[in-house]
Every structure is written in structure tokens, then in C-alpha cells.
Amino acid sequence: MAKYHVIDFEDFQTKLGAAGTELSSVALGGKVVAVSDDFFADVTNLIKVEPSQSLKGQFGPNGALFDGWESRRHNPTYDWCIIKLGTPGHIIGFDIDTAHFNGNEAPQASVEALFLSEGDPTQTDERWEELLPKVNLGPSSRHLYGIEKTPRSYTHVKLNMYPDGGIGRFRVYGEVSPIFPEASKAIDLAHVFSGGRVVYVSNQHFGIGPNLLLPGRGKDMGDGWETRRSRLPGHKDFVVIRLGAPGVLEEVEIDTAHFKGNFPESCELHATRTGSTIPHDDVTWTTILSRTKLGPHRRHFFQLENVLGQVYTHVRLTIYPDGGIKRIRVIGRRAEAHKESAEVEAHEPTTTPFKVPPPQTIALNGINGHVNGINGINGINGHHTPVVKRRPSDLLRIPAVPLTPEAFAKFGHVIQAWADPTAVPKGVRVTSANQGTAHKFHRLAPTTSFYPESSKVQAVSAISVFRSTPVGAKPGEDWEVKLLERHAYTSQAFIPMGSGRIDHLGLDDGLSDGGRAYLVVVALNGGDDSPDLSTLRAFVATTAQGISYSPGIWHHPMISLETPIDFACVETQIGEPNNKMDCEILDLEQLGRDILKVKVPLF
């Protein structure tokens, strides 16, 4: 007989919630694949995310309605259902909840499991292994059972109830068995399928922290992380995530999908390396994303700082002052890819001390989750955290991330329309225009110039056109940045013009294909009045987006991807050849500066 132990409700968080992922959840792709009988209440209710709701007094064609699984009466043997887990995992326990079943609850239940590489099993499959023997159940109550972590992973479980009756919810907890690609491939190390875990959260009043790591972008605000409104000056909320594997991080995606009036004003990201599941008070946290503004209802992409050659095991996302975030994706490569790297000079990142307070008290919530606590992780005695020797190629290679107004704010402005006028960046005014046939997005980018008084009379604002041809930058490949330029006294905007030819009308000067995307490479000015290459950033922009460089921003000339692109350029210039007040160009090779590579993503 399989061994098990009963878990007190007060210990749920430490024994199940903070020790494993809910492998059976429909949010992870869990599904019922077979059932013996669900005449009174649909078996698929068992694995819903939200707690079972009372439907007292409501009736359907077959009788009283229940938010759970209920079979017919008078079964001479037992009823059963087979659930395919959302992801394979090592099982550590079960939550069998008979909520609202009183007088018709299942008197007893047991659980079996098996692993299949493909397909679904039958009820009579001889490979079923008993994990939980027959246990007694009571009316309208949760029954928590723990088992020793199974030595191997499973893909399916079979819940048996004796002889019949109803069960409201059934949750299987365990440790995800991630299937990683080769270590050199960049992946989302925080994703639940990578074994990522939320191990601490400061507040989750409206939506629980573990939602941040779920697949997809969800369906509404209810399946994100959302905190209560704060009323105190300087307030902030945060969540701590243990990565699925120690890794060298590159970029982060922060998605505020569906959060339009309640997204955080800004956020920042820190990381640490520790062998503990929940970082101890004495760990030091490194800033990997400085405080950055966020916008409503969209995906934000940021290149990370202080990550080159560094291995981290945990990240901490802090939001100011409160609000909701749908998902976070922490992109990096597992540390194994760097073990044989060549040694280079050490880099000391900026650090910030941080103390983790005691875990949050558990309490029933009922909003997008069955508990108002963290759904934490089991440490497996902590991560192995190797010391990594950084490769020169790591130090000279940056990712190109999708262009967003928030990530580009240090360098200038993004010029675009938005499909949803309620999801524009904060401060952008939207009005109806042209007798209701258009939306106008006001003042997306200022036109500015700061020429010296002696030159102002010569400087003229005008619109030019650049026909930009591809220069070798290709999706999926690295591209070298060999030069940068700046316009010290004026902004400069580039707006793709699209394509269009009507040859039979003689309108044949336009491009037949206006392209899909272009590359933007920028850097801030350094203390020596030259590009600060530590601030170099690269963005992939679509031809539905324009950009405006702020005065003095170093940038590479326009880089079309795939096909030529026509750009309308709004600029102020004196117009004399080789006038450095108009444009100053630096050849990085001639100056002996490092040649950096941009990793252009596939699209």
C-alpha cells in the first residue's frame, strides 16, 4: 500500500502550495480525457482554476446543479476519471475538495498515476501505479494529502471515488519535469514549464503571483498578478521568482495585457544567486533593469543590464506603486552553456541590499486561485550555482528587442497608432478626427533643435526622404555595429512610408514591397563626449512604427531588414556638407573601440 500523510490546512502552503506546482490545472493545459460517469455534474469542473462555487437552489434537466464532478447513485463498484497533467512532473501530494457536496459527497477516494510518452491510457491499463490508497472523505471540506516525491515523473492521474457521489475540485501538486533544449539556446527560464516558481509575493489581493509564469497571455485581468490599491507614499509591491535553472540572462518581457487603468506606473528587476529556495535576508540583489515606466495593455521588452557573464537563480520584480501585470518572461541561457568559456576581466555589478520578510499568511481567497498565498517551490536542496567565466563574445553581443515606447524613452519617442485607443501610453491624448473617420494620437514626438544663436538663422526644419536598402543585417543572425552618428543640436524622426505602385497610371516610383521591419541601434552619450557603449541598445521596429531620436543620441544609420524601405525624415539642419553641428559620425574601428554585435531575432 502506498504511504501518505494527512496535511493540516494551516500547513498547506509549506507542504503543498510552496512545495510544488499544480500540475493538473487547466491553466497549464491539464484536461480530463476519460470518465466513467458525470451524469449530474461535468467532470471538467474538477480542474478549474477558481474554487468551487455554491449553486444552491439551481436546477438543470438532470437535477440540482453543482460546480464539481457528480456521478449517478447506486454504483456497485466505483467511478473514476483520468486527467492528463498540464506538464509531466514528480508528484508530491493532492487536494481533494468536496466543497458544497453535503449528503452527496464521495465517501472515499484513491489516486493512481502513470507515464506515457504519447496518447492517453485506458481505465484498465496495467501500468497504473497507486500513489494514494483509499482514504475517507467528508462533506464540503478540503482533504490534503502528502506523499514522498515520486522518483519518476508522470503524465496522467486517475481519481477513483467509492462508490459514487461528488467532488468539487481535485488538484495534483508536484515538481515540473522540464525538457530543455540545448544549453546554448535562449529560453524563458521563469516559465512554469521550465520549472520556474514564484516563491514569495508581497501582495496578491486580486490575482495570484504564480499567474505571472503561466503559458499564453490569458483571457482577462483575472489570470494575472494584481495587488490591492496602495494609499501610502513610496509604496511598492514585489514578487520573487526562482528560475527553472541557473542561467545567464539577456532580456525580459513584461506584459500588462488587459490591465488598462490599473497597470503599474513603473517597475524594476533585480537578480541574485543562491542555493536557497527562498533567498535569505543576507543575499545581495543586483539591479538588472533600472526603474522603467510601463504602459497599458501591451508587451514590454527590455535588454537587461549587469548580466553579462553572471549566473543568477532568482529574480525579483518590483512594481510601483501597485497594480497588475499579466506575464513576465525572463530570457536567458542555462549556465551549462558557459562552463567552458574563456576567462575575461571580472565585472562588479551595481548591488542593492534586500531582505525577504516571512512568507505571507495563507487564507482562502476565491479570486483566480484557491488560496491567497504564494504557490511557491520545492528547493531540491537549492540550485547548483557555478562560477562562470565570461566569453569576450558575450560582452560584445546584445539582443535586439521589439520596439516599445517605454524601452525607447531614454533615446527618443516612438511614433505609431494603437489598435485600442484605450491602451495608449499615459499622457497621449486621443481624439476623434475627420468627421469621425479617424483617431488622432496627439504630439507623439516633439520636433526640437538647440543650434547656437549664430547658426539658428541657417538651420531649417524640413522633411526629407531616405530610401534605405538592406546592409546585411538578417533575421536570426548577428550583425556588427561599426559606426554611430549623432545630431547634437536637433531631433531627427524617421517614419516608414510603406509601398505602392500603379504602373498603368505612371505612378511607378514607389517600392513594390515596403518591407516589414527595420533595426534601430542607439546609445547615450558618455562622459568623454563619445558613445557610452554600455548603454547600447537595439530594437526591431515594424514599418507601422516610426522613431524620433532626441538631440545628441548616438545611433546607427537606418538599417532595413529583408527589403528596401522608404522613410520620411523630419529634421532641422544647416545643410552644409560635413558640418558636424548637423551630423557627427564616429567609426568605431578607427577609434579602436570594441565592435559590438546585435543578435537580430527571427520573425
Coordinates of C-alpha atoms in Angstrom, one line a residue:
M1 CA 0.0 0.0 0.0
A2 CA 1.3 3.5 -0.9
K3 CA 2.3 5.6 2.0
Y4 CA 0.8 9.0 2.6
H5 CA 0.3 11.6 5.3
V6 CA -2.5 14.0 6.1
I7 CA -1.7 17.7 5.8
D8 CA -3.3 20.2 8.1
F9 CA -4.9 23.1 6.3
E10 CA -2.6 25.5 8.2
D11 CA 0.4 23.7 6.6
F12 CA -0.9 23.7 3.1
Q13 CA 1.4 26.5 1.9
T14 CA 4.7 24.9 3.2
K15 CA 3.8 21.3 2.4
L16 CA 2.0 21.7 -1.0
G17 CA 1.5 25.2 -2.2
A18 CA 5.1 26.3 -1.6
A19 CA 6.5 22.9 -2.5
G20 CA 5.1 22.3 -5.9
T21 CA 3.2 23.4 -9.0
E22 CA -0.5 22.5 -9.5
L23 CA 0.3 20.1 -12.4
S24 CA -3.3 19.2 -13.1
S25 CA -4.6 22.8 -13.5
V26 CA -6.4 23.7 -16.7
A27 CA -4.3 26.8 -16.7
L28 CA -1.3 24.6 -17.6
G29 CA -3.2 22.6 -20.1
G30 CA -4.5 19.9 -17.8
K31 CA -7.6 18.1 -19.1
V32 CA -9.9 15.3 -18.4
V33 CA -9.5 12.6 -21.1
A34 CA -12.0 9.9 -19.8
V35 CA -14.7 9.5 -17.2
S36 CA -16.9 6.6 -16.1
D37 CA -20.0 8.8 -15.3
D38 CA -20.7 12.5 -14.8
F39 CA -24.5 12.5 -15.1
F40 CA -25.2 15.2 -12.6
A41 CA -22.1 17.5 -12.8
D42 CA -19.5 17.8 -15.5
V43 CA -16.2 16.2 -14.6
T44 CA -14.2 19.1 -16.3
N45 CA -15.2 21.2 -13.3
L46 CA -12.6 19.3 -11.2
I47 CA -9.6 21.1 -12.6
K48 CA -10.9 24.7 -12.9
V49 CA -8.6 27.3 -11.5
E50 CA -11.2 29.1 -9.3
P51 CA -12.6 27.5 -6.2
S52 CA -15.8 25.6 -6.4
Q53 CA -18.9 27.9 -6.2
S54 CA -22.2 27.3 -4.5
L55 CA -25.1 26.7 -6.9
K56 CA -27.6 26.0 -4.1
G57 CA -31.2 26.2 -5.3
Q58 CA -30.3 26.0 -9.0
F59 CA -31.5 23.0 -11.1
G60 CA -31.0 21.7 -14.6
P61 CA -32.5 18.9 -16.7
N62 CA -30.8 16.2 -14.6
G63 CA -31.3 17.7 -11.1
A64 CA -29.6 20.1 -8.7
L65 CA -26.5 21.9 -10.2
F66 CA -23.1 21.6 -8.6
D67 CA -19.8 23.2 -9.5
G68 CA -17.8 19.9 -9.4
W69 CA -18.0 16.3 -10.6
E70 CA -21.0 14.2 -9.6
S71 CA -22.0 10.8 -10.9
R72 CA -25.2 8.8 -10.7
R73 CA -26.3 6.9 -7.5
H74 CA -26.0 3.2 -6.7
N75 CA -22.7 2.3 -8.4
P76 CA -21.9 -1.3 -7.4
T77 CA -18.2 -0.7 -7.9
Y78 CA -16.7 2.8 -8.2
D79 CA -16.5 5.8 -10.5
W80 CA -13.3 7.2 -12.0
C81 CA -11.9 9.9 -14.2
I82 CA -8.5 10.2 -16.0
I83 CA -6.7 13.5 -16.1
K84 CA -3.8 14.3 -18.3
L85 CA -1.5 16.7 -16.4
G86 CA -0.6 20.0 -18.0
T87 CA 3.0 19.1 -17.8
P88 CA 4.9 16.0 -16.7
G89 CA 6.1 16.1 -13.1
H90 CA 7.2 14.4 -9.9
I91 CA 4.1 14.2 -7.7
I92 CA 4.2 15.3 -4.0
G93 CA 0.5 15.5 -3.0
F94 CA -3.2 16.0 -3.6
D95 CA -6.0 18.4 -2.6
I96 CA -9.4 16.6 -2.8
D97 CA -12.1 19.2 -2.1
T98 CA -15.8 18.2 -1.6
A99 CA -16.9 21.8 -1.4
H100 CA -20.7 22.2 -1.4
F101 CA -21.3 18.4 -1.7
N102 CA -23.1 17.6 1.6
G103 CA -25.1 14.4 1.7
N104 CA -24.0 13.6 -1.9
E105 CA -20.2 13.7 -1.4
A106 CA -18.0 10.8 -2.4
P107 CA -17.3 8.8 0.8
Q108 CA -13.9 7.6 -0.3
A109 CA -11.3 8.2 -3.0
S110 CA -7.9 7.0 -4.2
V111 CA -5.4 8.1 -6.8
E112 CA -3.3 6.3 -9.4
A113 CA -0.7 7.6 -11.9
L114 CA 1.3 6.5 -15.0
F115 CA 3.7 8.0 -17.6
L116 CA 3.0 7.8 -21.3
S117 CA 5.2 9.4 -23.9
E118 CA 2.2 9.7 -26.2
G119 CA -1.5 9.1 -26.3
D120 CA -3.9 8.6 -23.3
P121 CA -4.3 5.5 -21.2
T122 CA -7.5 3.4 -20.6
Q123 CA -9.0 2.8 -17.2
T124 CA -7.8 -0.8 -17.3
D125 CA -4.2 -0.1 -18.3
E126 CA -2.0 -2.4 -16.2
R127 CA 0.7 0.3 -15.8
W128 CA -1.4 2.3 -13.3
E129 CA 0.5 2.8 -10.0
E130 CA -1.3 3.6 -6.8
L131 CA 0.0 6.8 -5.2
L132 CA -2.8 7.4 -2.7
P133 CA -4.7 4.5 -1.2
K134 CA -8.4 4.6 -0.5
V135 CA -9.0 7.4 2.0
N136 CA -12.1 8.6 3.7
L137 CA -13.7 11.9 2.6
G138 CA -16.1 14.2 4.5
P139 CA -18.8 16.6 3.3
S140 CA -18.0 20.1 2.0
S141 CA -14.3 20.1 3.1
R142 CA -10.8 20.1 1.7
H143 CA -8.7 16.9 2.2
L144 CA -5.0 17.5 1.8
Y145 CA -2.6 14.5 1.4
G146 CA 1.2 14.5 1.0
I147 CA 3.4 11.7 -0.4
E148 CA 7.1 11.3 -0.8
K149 CA 8.1 12.9 -4.0
T150 CA 7.8 10.2 -6.7
P151 CA 11.2 9.1 -8.0
R152 CA 9.9 9.5 -11.6
S153 CA 7.6 11.8 -13.4
Y154 CA 4.0 11.1 -14.5
T155 CA 1.8 12.4 -17.3
H156 CA -1.6 11.1 -16.2
V157 CA -3.5 10.5 -12.9
K158 CA -6.7 8.5 -12.3
L159 CA -9.0 9.7 -9.5
N160 CA -11.3 7.0 -8.2
M161 CA -14.3 7.7 -5.9
Y162 CA -16.1 4.9 -4.0
P163 CA -18.8 4.1 -4.8
D164 CA -20.1 7.3 -6.4
G165 CA -21.1 10.9 -5.5
G166 CA -19.5 14.3 -5.9
I167 CA -16.1 16.0 -5.6
G168 CA -15.8 19.8 -6.2
R169 CA -12.1 20.2 -7.1
F170 CA -9.1 17.9 -7.5
R171 CA -5.6 19.3 -7.6
V172 CA -2.3 17.4 -8.1
Y173 CA 0.9 19.0 -6.8
G174 CA 4.4 18.2 -7.9
E175 CA 7.6 19.4 -9.4
V176 CA 7.7 20.2 -13.1
S177 CA 10.0 17.9 -15.2
P178 CA 11.2 20.5 -17.7
I179 CA 12.5 19.4 -21.1
F180 CA 15.2 21.8 -22.0
P181 CA 16.7 22.4 -25.5
E182 CA 20.5 22.6 -25.8
A183 CA 22.0 24.9 -23.2
S184 CA 23.2 27.4 -25.8
K185 CA 19.6 28.2 -26.8
A186 CA 17.9 31.2 -25.2
I187 CA 14.6 30.3 -23.4
D188 CA 12.2 31.7 -20.8
L189 CA 13.9 30.5 -17.6
A190 CA 11.0 31.7 -15.5
H191 CA 8.2 29.9 -17.4
V192 CA 6.3 27.3 -15.4
F193 CA 7.2 24.7 -18.0
S194 CA 10.9 25.5 -17.4
G195 CA 10.4 24.8 -13.7
G196 CA 10.1 28.4 -12.8
R197 CA 8.4 29.1 -9.4
V198 CA 7.0 32.1 -7.6
V199 CA 8.5 31.7 -4.0
Y200 CA 7.4 34.9 -2.4
V201 CA 4.8 37.7 -3.1
S202 CA 4.2 40.8 -1.1
N203 CA 0.5 41.1 -2.0
Q204 CA -1.9 39.3 -4.4
H205 CA -5.3 40.7 -3.4
F206 CA -6.9 40.4 -6.9
G207 CA -4.7 37.9 -8.7
I208 CA -2.0 35.5 -7.5
G209 CA 1.7 35.7 -8.3
P210 CA 2.1 32.3 -9.9
N211 CA -0.2 33.5 -12.8
L212 CA 2.9 35.5 -14.0
L213 CA 4.6 32.3 -15.2
L214 CA 1.6 30.7 -17.0
P215 CA 1.6 29.9 -20.7
G216 CA 0.0 32.4 -23.1
R217 CA -1.4 35.9 -22.5
G218 CA -4.6 34.9 -20.6
K219 CA -8.1 36.0 -21.2
D220 CA -8.8 38.9 -18.8
M221 CA -7.4 40.7 -15.8
G222 CA -8.3 37.7 -13.6
D223 CA -5.5 35.5 -14.7
G224 CA -2.6 37.9 -14.0
W225 CA -0.9 39.2 -10.8
E226 CA -2.7 42.2 -9.3
T227 CA -2.2 43.8 -5.9
R228 CA -4.5 46.0 -3.9
R229 CA -4.5 49.8 -4.2
S230 CA -2.0 51.5 -2.1
R231 CA -2.6 54.7 -0.2
L232 CA 0.9 55.3 1.2
P233 CA 3.6 57.4 -0.4
G234 CA 6.5 55.4 -1.7
H235 CA 4.6 52.1 -1.7
K236 CA 5.8 49.2 -3.9
D237 CA 4.9 45.6 -4.3
F238 CA 7.1 42.7 -5.5
V239 CA 7.3 39.1 -6.4
V240 CA 10.3 36.7 -6.1
I241 CA 10.8 34.0 -8.8
R242 CA 13.1 31.1 -8.7
L243 CA 14.2 30.3 -12.2
G244 CA 13.8 26.8 -13.6
A245 CA 17.6 26.6 -13.9
P246 CA 20.6 28.8 -13.1
G247 CA 21.2 31.0 -16.1
V248 CA 22.9 33.9 -17.8
L249 CA 20.1 36.4 -18.5
E250 CA 19.6 38.6 -21.6
E251 CA 16.2 40.2 -21.8
V252 CA 12.9 40.4 -20.1
E253 CA 9.3 40.7 -21.4
I254 CA 6.7 42.3 -19.1
D255 CA 3.2 42.0 -20.3
T256 CA 0.4 44.2 -19.0
A257 CA -2.3 42.6 -21.2
H258 CA -5.8 43.6 -20.1
F259 CA -4.5 46.0 -17.4
K260 CA -5.5 49.4 -18.9
G261 CA -6.4 51.6 -16.0
N262 CA -4.6 49.6 -13.3
F263 CA -1.2 48.8 -14.7
P264 CA 1.9 49.8 -12.6
E265 CA 3.4 53.2 -13.1
S266 CA 6.8 51.6 -13.3
C267 CA 8.8 48.6 -12.5
E268 CA 12.4 47.4 -11.8
L269 CA 14.1 44.0 -11.8
H270 CA 16.8 42.6 -9.5
A271 CA 18.5 39.2 -9.5
T272 CA 20.6 37.1 -7.1
R273 CA 22.3 33.7 -7.0
T274 CA 21.6 31.5 -4.0
G275 CA 21.2 27.8 -3.1
S276 CA 18.0 28.5 -1.1
T277 CA 14.5 28.2 -2.4
I278 CA 13.5 31.5 -0.8
P279 CA 16.5 33.9 -0.7
H280 CA 17.7 34.6 2.8
D281 CA 17.9 38.0 4.4
D282 CA 21.7 38.3 3.8
V283 CA 21.6 37.8 0.0
T284 CA 22.6 40.8 -2.2
W285 CA 20.3 41.7 -5.1
T286 CA 21.8 43.1 -8.3
T287 CA 19.9 45.6 -10.5
I288 CA 19.3 44.1 -13.9
L289 CA 16.6 46.5 -15.0
S290 CA 16.6 50.0 -13.6
R291 CA 13.2 51.5 -12.8
T292 CA 11.3 51.9 -16.0
K293 CA 7.9 53.2 -16.9
L294 CA 5.2 50.8 -18.1
G295 CA 2.2 51.3 -20.3
P296 CA -1.2 49.7 -20.5
H297 CA -2.3 46.5 -22.2
R298 CA 0.8 45.5 -24.1
R299 CA 4.1 43.6 -24.1
H300 CA 7.2 45.5 -23.0
F301 CA 10.7 44.3 -24.0
F302 CA 13.9 45.3 -22.2
Q303 CA 17.5 44.4 -22.6
L304 CA 18.9 43.6 -19.2
E305 CA 22.0 45.2 -17.5
N306 CA 24.6 43.8 -15.2
V307 CA 24.0 40.3 -16.6
L308 CA 27.0 39.6 -18.9
G309 CA 28.7 36.5 -17.7
Q310 CA 26.7 36.4 -14.5
V311 CA 24.7 33.4 -13.4
Y312 CA 21.5 34.0 -11.5
T313 CA 19.0 31.7 -9.8
H314 CA 16.3 34.2 -8.7
V315 CA 14.8 37.4 -10.0
R316 CA 12.7 39.9 -8.1
L317 CA 10.1 42.0 -9.9
T318 CA 9.1 45.2 -8.1
I319 CA 6.2 47.4 -9.2
Y320 CA 5.5 51.0 -8.2
P321 CA 3.2 51.8 -6.5
D322 CA 0.8 48.8 -7.2
G323 CA -1.3 47.4 -10.0
G324 CA -1.4 44.4 -12.3
I325 CA 0.9 42.5 -14.6
K326 CA -0.2 39.6 -16.7
R327 CA 3.1 37.8 -17.5
I328 CA 6.8 38.0 -17.1
R329 CA 9.3 36.2 -19.4
V330 CA 12.9 36.1 -18.3
I331 CA 15.0 35.2 -21.4
G332 CA 18.4 33.6 -20.9
R333 CA 20.6 30.6 -21.4
R334 CA 21.2 27.9 -18.9
A335 CA 24.6 28.2 -17.1
E336 CA 25.8 24.9 -18.7
A337 CA 26.4 26.8 -21.9
H338 CA 29.1 28.9 -20.3
K339 CA 31.1 26.4 -18.3
E340 CA 33.8 26.2 -20.9
S341 CA 34.0 29.9 -21.6
A342 CA 37.3 31.8 -21.8
E343 CA 38.0 33.9 -18.8
V344 CA 37.9 37.7 -19.1
E345 CA 38.2 40.6 -16.7
A346 CA 35.7 40.5 -13.9
H347 CA 32.8 43.0 -13.7
E348 CA 31.3 44.2 -10.5
P349 CA 27.6 44.9 -10.9
T350 CA 25.7 47.5 -9.0
T351 CA 24.1 45.9 -6.0
T352 CA 21.1 46.6 -3.7
P353 CA 20.7 45.0 -0.3
F354 CA 17.3 43.4 0.2
K355 CA 15.6 41.4 3.0
V356 CA 12.8 38.9 2.4
P357 CA 10.1 39.1 5.0
P358 CA 8.4 35.9 6.4
P359 CA 6.1 34.2 4.0
Q360 CA 2.6 35.5 3.7
T361 CA -0.1 34.0 5.9
I362 CA -2.4 31.7 3.9
A363 CA -6.1 32.5 3.6
L364 CA -8.9 31.5 1.4
N365 CA -9.2 33.9 -1.5
G366 CA -11.6 32.7 -4.2
I367 CA -10.3 35.1 -6.8
N368 CA -8.4 33.4 -9.6
G369 CA -6.9 30.8 -7.4
H370 CA -7.8 28.7 -4.4
V371 CA -5.5 30.4 -1.9
N372 CA -4.4 33.9 -1.1
G373 CA -0.8 32.9 -0.6
I374 CA 2.2 32.1 -2.8
N375 CA 2.3 29.0 -4.9
G376 CA 6.0 28.5 -4.1
I377 CA 8.6 25.9 -4.9
N378 CA 10.5 23.0 -3.5
G379 CA 14.2 23.7 -3.3
I380 CA 15.7 20.3 -4.3
N381 CA 18.4 21.4 -1.9
G382 CA 18.7 24.6 -3.9
H383 CA 20.2 25.3 -7.3
H384 CA 23.8 24.4 -8.3
T385 CA 25.3 27.8 -9.0
P386 CA 28.6 27.5 -10.9
V387 CA 31.0 30.4 -11.2
V388 CA 31.0 31.4 -14.8
K389 CA 34.0 32.6 -16.9
R390 CA 32.7 35.1 -19.3
R391 CA 33.5 35.0 -23.0
P392 CA 34.5 38.0 -25.0
S393 CA 31.7 37.3 -27.4
D394 CA 29.2 37.6 -24.5
L395 CA 30.5 41.0 -23.6
L396 CA 30.1 42.3 -27.2
R397 CA 26.7 40.8 -28.2
I398 CA 23.4 42.4 -27.3
P399 CA 19.8 41.3 -28.2
A400 CA 17.5 43.3 -30.5
V401 CA 14.2 43.5 -28.7
P402 CA 10.8 44.6 -30.1
L403 CA 10.4 48.4 -30.0
T404 CA 8.1 49.9 -27.4
P405 CA 7.7 53.5 -26.2
E406 CA 8.8 52.6 -22.7
A407 CA 12.0 50.9 -23.6
F408 CA 12.9 53.6 -26.1
A409 CA 12.1 56.5 -23.8
K410 CA 15.8 57.2 -22.9
F411 CA 16.6 57.7 -26.5
G412 CA 13.6 59.4 -28.0
H413 CA 10.0 58.7 -29.0
V414 CA 8.0 56.0 -30.8
I415 CA 5.5 57.2 -33.5
Q416 CA 2.6 54.9 -34.1
A417 CA -1.1 54.3 -33.9
W418 CA -2.7 51.9 -31.5
A419 CA -5.4 49.4 -32.3
D420 CA -7.0 50.0 -29.0
P421 CA -7.3 53.8 -28.2
T422 CA -7.8 53.0 -24.5
A423 CA -4.3 51.3 -24.4
V424 CA -2.1 54.3 -25.5
P425 CA 0.8 55.4 -23.3
K426 CA -0.1 57.5 -20.4
G427 CA -0.2 61.2 -21.3
V428 CA -1.1 60.6 -25.0
R429 CA -4.3 62.3 -26.0
V430 CA -6.6 60.6 -28.4
T431 CA -9.5 62.3 -30.2
S432 CA -11.9 61.6 -33.0
A433 CA -11.0 63.4 -36.2
N434 CA -12.1 63.9 -39.8
Q435 CA -15.8 63.7 -39.0
G436 CA -15.4 60.5 -37.1
T437 CA -13.5 58.6 -39.7
A438 CA -10.1 58.7 -37.8
H439 CA -8.5 58.6 -34.4
K440 CA -5.8 61.2 -33.8
F441 CA -2.9 60.4 -31.5
H442 CA -1.6 63.8 -30.4
R443 CA 2.0 65.0 -30.1
L444 CA 3.8 61.7 -30.1
A445 CA 7.2 63.2 -30.7
P446 CA 8.3 66.8 -30.4
T447 CA 10.4 68.5 -33.1
T448 CA 13.3 70.2 -31.3
S449 CA 16.5 72.0 -32.1
F450 CA 19.1 73.7 -30.0
Y451 CA 21.5 75.2 -32.5
P452 CA 23.7 78.0 -31.2
E453 CA 22.3 81.5 -31.8
S454 CA 24.9 82.1 -34.5
S455 CA 23.6 79.2 -36.5
K456 CA 19.9 79.4 -35.9
V457 CA 19.3 81.6 -38.9
Q458 CA 20.9 79.0 -41.2
A459 CA 19.1 75.9 -39.7
V460 CA 15.9 75.0 -41.4
S461 CA 13.3 72.4 -40.5
A462 CA 12.2 70.2 -43.4
I463 CA 11.0 66.8 -44.5
S464 CA 13.4 64.6 -46.5
V465 CA 13.1 61.0 -47.8
F466 CA 15.6 58.2 -47.3
R467 CA 15.4 55.1 -49.5
S468 CA 17.1 52.7 -47.2
T469 CA 18.4 49.4 -48.6
P470 CA 19.4 46.3 -46.5
V471 CA 23.0 46.3 -45.3
G472 CA 23.5 42.7 -44.4
A473 CA 21.5 42.5 -41.1
K474 CA 19.4 39.4 -41.4
P475 CA 16.8 37.9 -39.0
G476 CA 18.3 35.1 -37.0
E477 CA 21.9 36.3 -37.4
D478 CA 24.4 38.6 -35.6
W479 CA 25.2 41.9 -37.2
E480 CA 28.2 44.1 -36.4
V481 CA 27.9 47.7 -35.3
K482 CA 30.9 49.5 -36.8
L483 CA 29.8 53.1 -36.7
L484 CA 27.5 55.5 -34.9
E485 CA 26.4 59.1 -35.6
R486 CA 24.6 61.8 -33.7
H487 CA 22.8 65.1 -34.3
A488 CA 23.9 67.1 -31.3
Y489 CA 21.5 70.0 -31.8
T490 CA 18.3 68.6 -33.2
S491 CA 15.9 65.7 -33.1
Q492 CA 15.5 63.5 -36.1
A493 CA 12.4 61.4 -36.9
F494 CA 12.1 58.5 -39.4
I495 CA 8.7 57.4 -40.5
P496 CA 8.3 54.4 -42.9
M497 CA 6.2 55.4 -45.9
G498 CA 5.1 51.9 -47.0
S499 CA 4.8 50.7 -50.6
G500 CA 2.7 51.3 -53.6
R501 CA 2.9 51.4 -57.3
I502 CA 0.2 51.9 -60.0
D503 CA 2.3 51.4 -63.1
H504 CA -0.5 51.9 -65.7
L505 CA -1.1 55.4 -64.2
G506 CA 2.6 56.2 -64.3
L507 CA 2.9 56.1 -60.5
D508 CA 5.9 53.8 -60.7
D509 CA 8.5 55.3 -58.3
G510 CA 7.2 53.6 -55.2
L511 CA 8.5 50.4 -53.8
S512 CA 6.7 47.2 -54.8
D513 CA 7.3 45.8 -51.3
G514 CA 7.7 48.3 -48.4
G515 CA 9.2 45.7 -46.0
R516 CA 8.1 44.5 -42.6
A517 CA 10.8 45.7 -40.2
Y518 CA 14.0 47.6 -39.6
L519 CA 16.7 47.7 -36.9
V520 CA 17.3 50.6 -34.6
V521 CA 20.6 50.9 -32.7
V522 CA 21.1 53.6 -30.2
A523 CA 23.4 54.7 -27.3
L524 CA 23.6 57.5 -24.8
N525 CA 26.5 60.0 -24.8
G526 CA 29.3 59.2 -22.3
G527 CA 31.3 61.4 -20.0
D528 CA 34.1 61.7 -22.6
D529 CA 31.6 63.1 -25.2
S530 CA 31.5 59.9 -27.2
P531 CA 29.1 56.9 -27.2
D532 CA 28.8 55.1 -23.9
L533 CA 28.7 51.6 -25.3
S534 CA 27.5 50.1 -22.0
T535 CA 24.1 51.8 -22.9
L536 CA 24.0 50.5 -26.4
R537 CA 20.5 49.1 -27.2
A538 CA 19.0 47.5 -30.3
F539 CA 15.3 47.4 -31.3
V540 CA 13.3 45.7 -34.0
A541 CA 10.7 48.1 -35.3
T542 CA 7.9 47.3 -37.7
T543 CA 7.1 49.5 -40.6
A544 CA 3.9 50.5 -38.7
Q545 CA 6.2 52.4 -36.3
G546 CA 8.3 55.5 -36.7
I547 CA 11.1 56.7 -34.3
S548 CA 12.4 60.1 -33.3
Y549 CA 15.9 60.4 -31.9
S550 CA 16.3 63.0 -29.2
P551 CA 19.1 65.6 -29.7
G552 CA 22.5 64.1 -29.0
I553 CA 21.6 60.5 -29.1
W554 CA 24.1 58.3 -30.9
H555 CA 22.6 55.9 -33.4
H556 CA 23.4 53.8 -36.4
P557 CA 22.0 55.0 -39.8
M558 CA 18.7 53.3 -40.7
I559 CA 19.0 49.5 -41.1
S560 CA 16.3 48.0 -43.3
L561 CA 15.7 44.3 -42.8
E562 CA 14.8 42.0 -45.7
T563 CA 13.8 44.7 -48.3
P564 CA 14.3 48.4 -49.1
I565 CA 12.2 50.8 -47.0
D566 CA 11.3 54.5 -47.8
F567 CA 11.5 56.7 -44.7
A568 CA 10.2 60.3 -44.4
C569 CA 12.7 62.1 -42.3
V570 CA 11.7 65.2 -40.2
E571 CA 14.8 67.1 -39.2
T572 CA 16.4 70.5 -38.7
Q573 CA 19.7 71.1 -40.3
I574 CA 22.1 73.8 -41.7
G575 CA 22.6 71.7 -44.7
E576 CA 26.3 72.4 -45.4
P577 CA 28.4 69.3 -46.3
N578 CA 30.5 67.8 -43.4
N579 CA 29.0 70.3 -40.9
K580 CA 29.4 68.4 -37.6
M581 CA 26.7 70.5 -36.0
D582 CA 24.3 68.7 -38.4
C583 CA 25.8 65.3 -38.1
E584 CA 28.8 63.8 -36.4
I585 CA 29.9 60.3 -37.4
L586 CA 32.3 58.0 -35.5
D587 CA 34.0 54.9 -37.0
L588 CA 34.3 52.6 -34.0
E589 CA 37.1 50.6 -35.7
Q590 CA 39.2 53.6 -36.5
L591 CA 38.8 54.8 -32.9
G592 CA 39.9 51.4 -31.5
R593 CA 36.5 50.9 -29.9
D594 CA 35.0 47.4 -29.5
I595 CA 32.9 46.2 -32.4
L596 CA 29.6 45.1 -30.9
K597 CA 27.2 42.6 -32.4
V598 CA 23.5 42.7 -32.4
K599 CA 21.6 39.5 -32.3
V600 CA 18.7 40.0 -34.7
P601 CA 15.7 37.8 -33.8
L602 CA 13.8 35.6 -36.3
F603 CA 10.4 36.9 -37.3

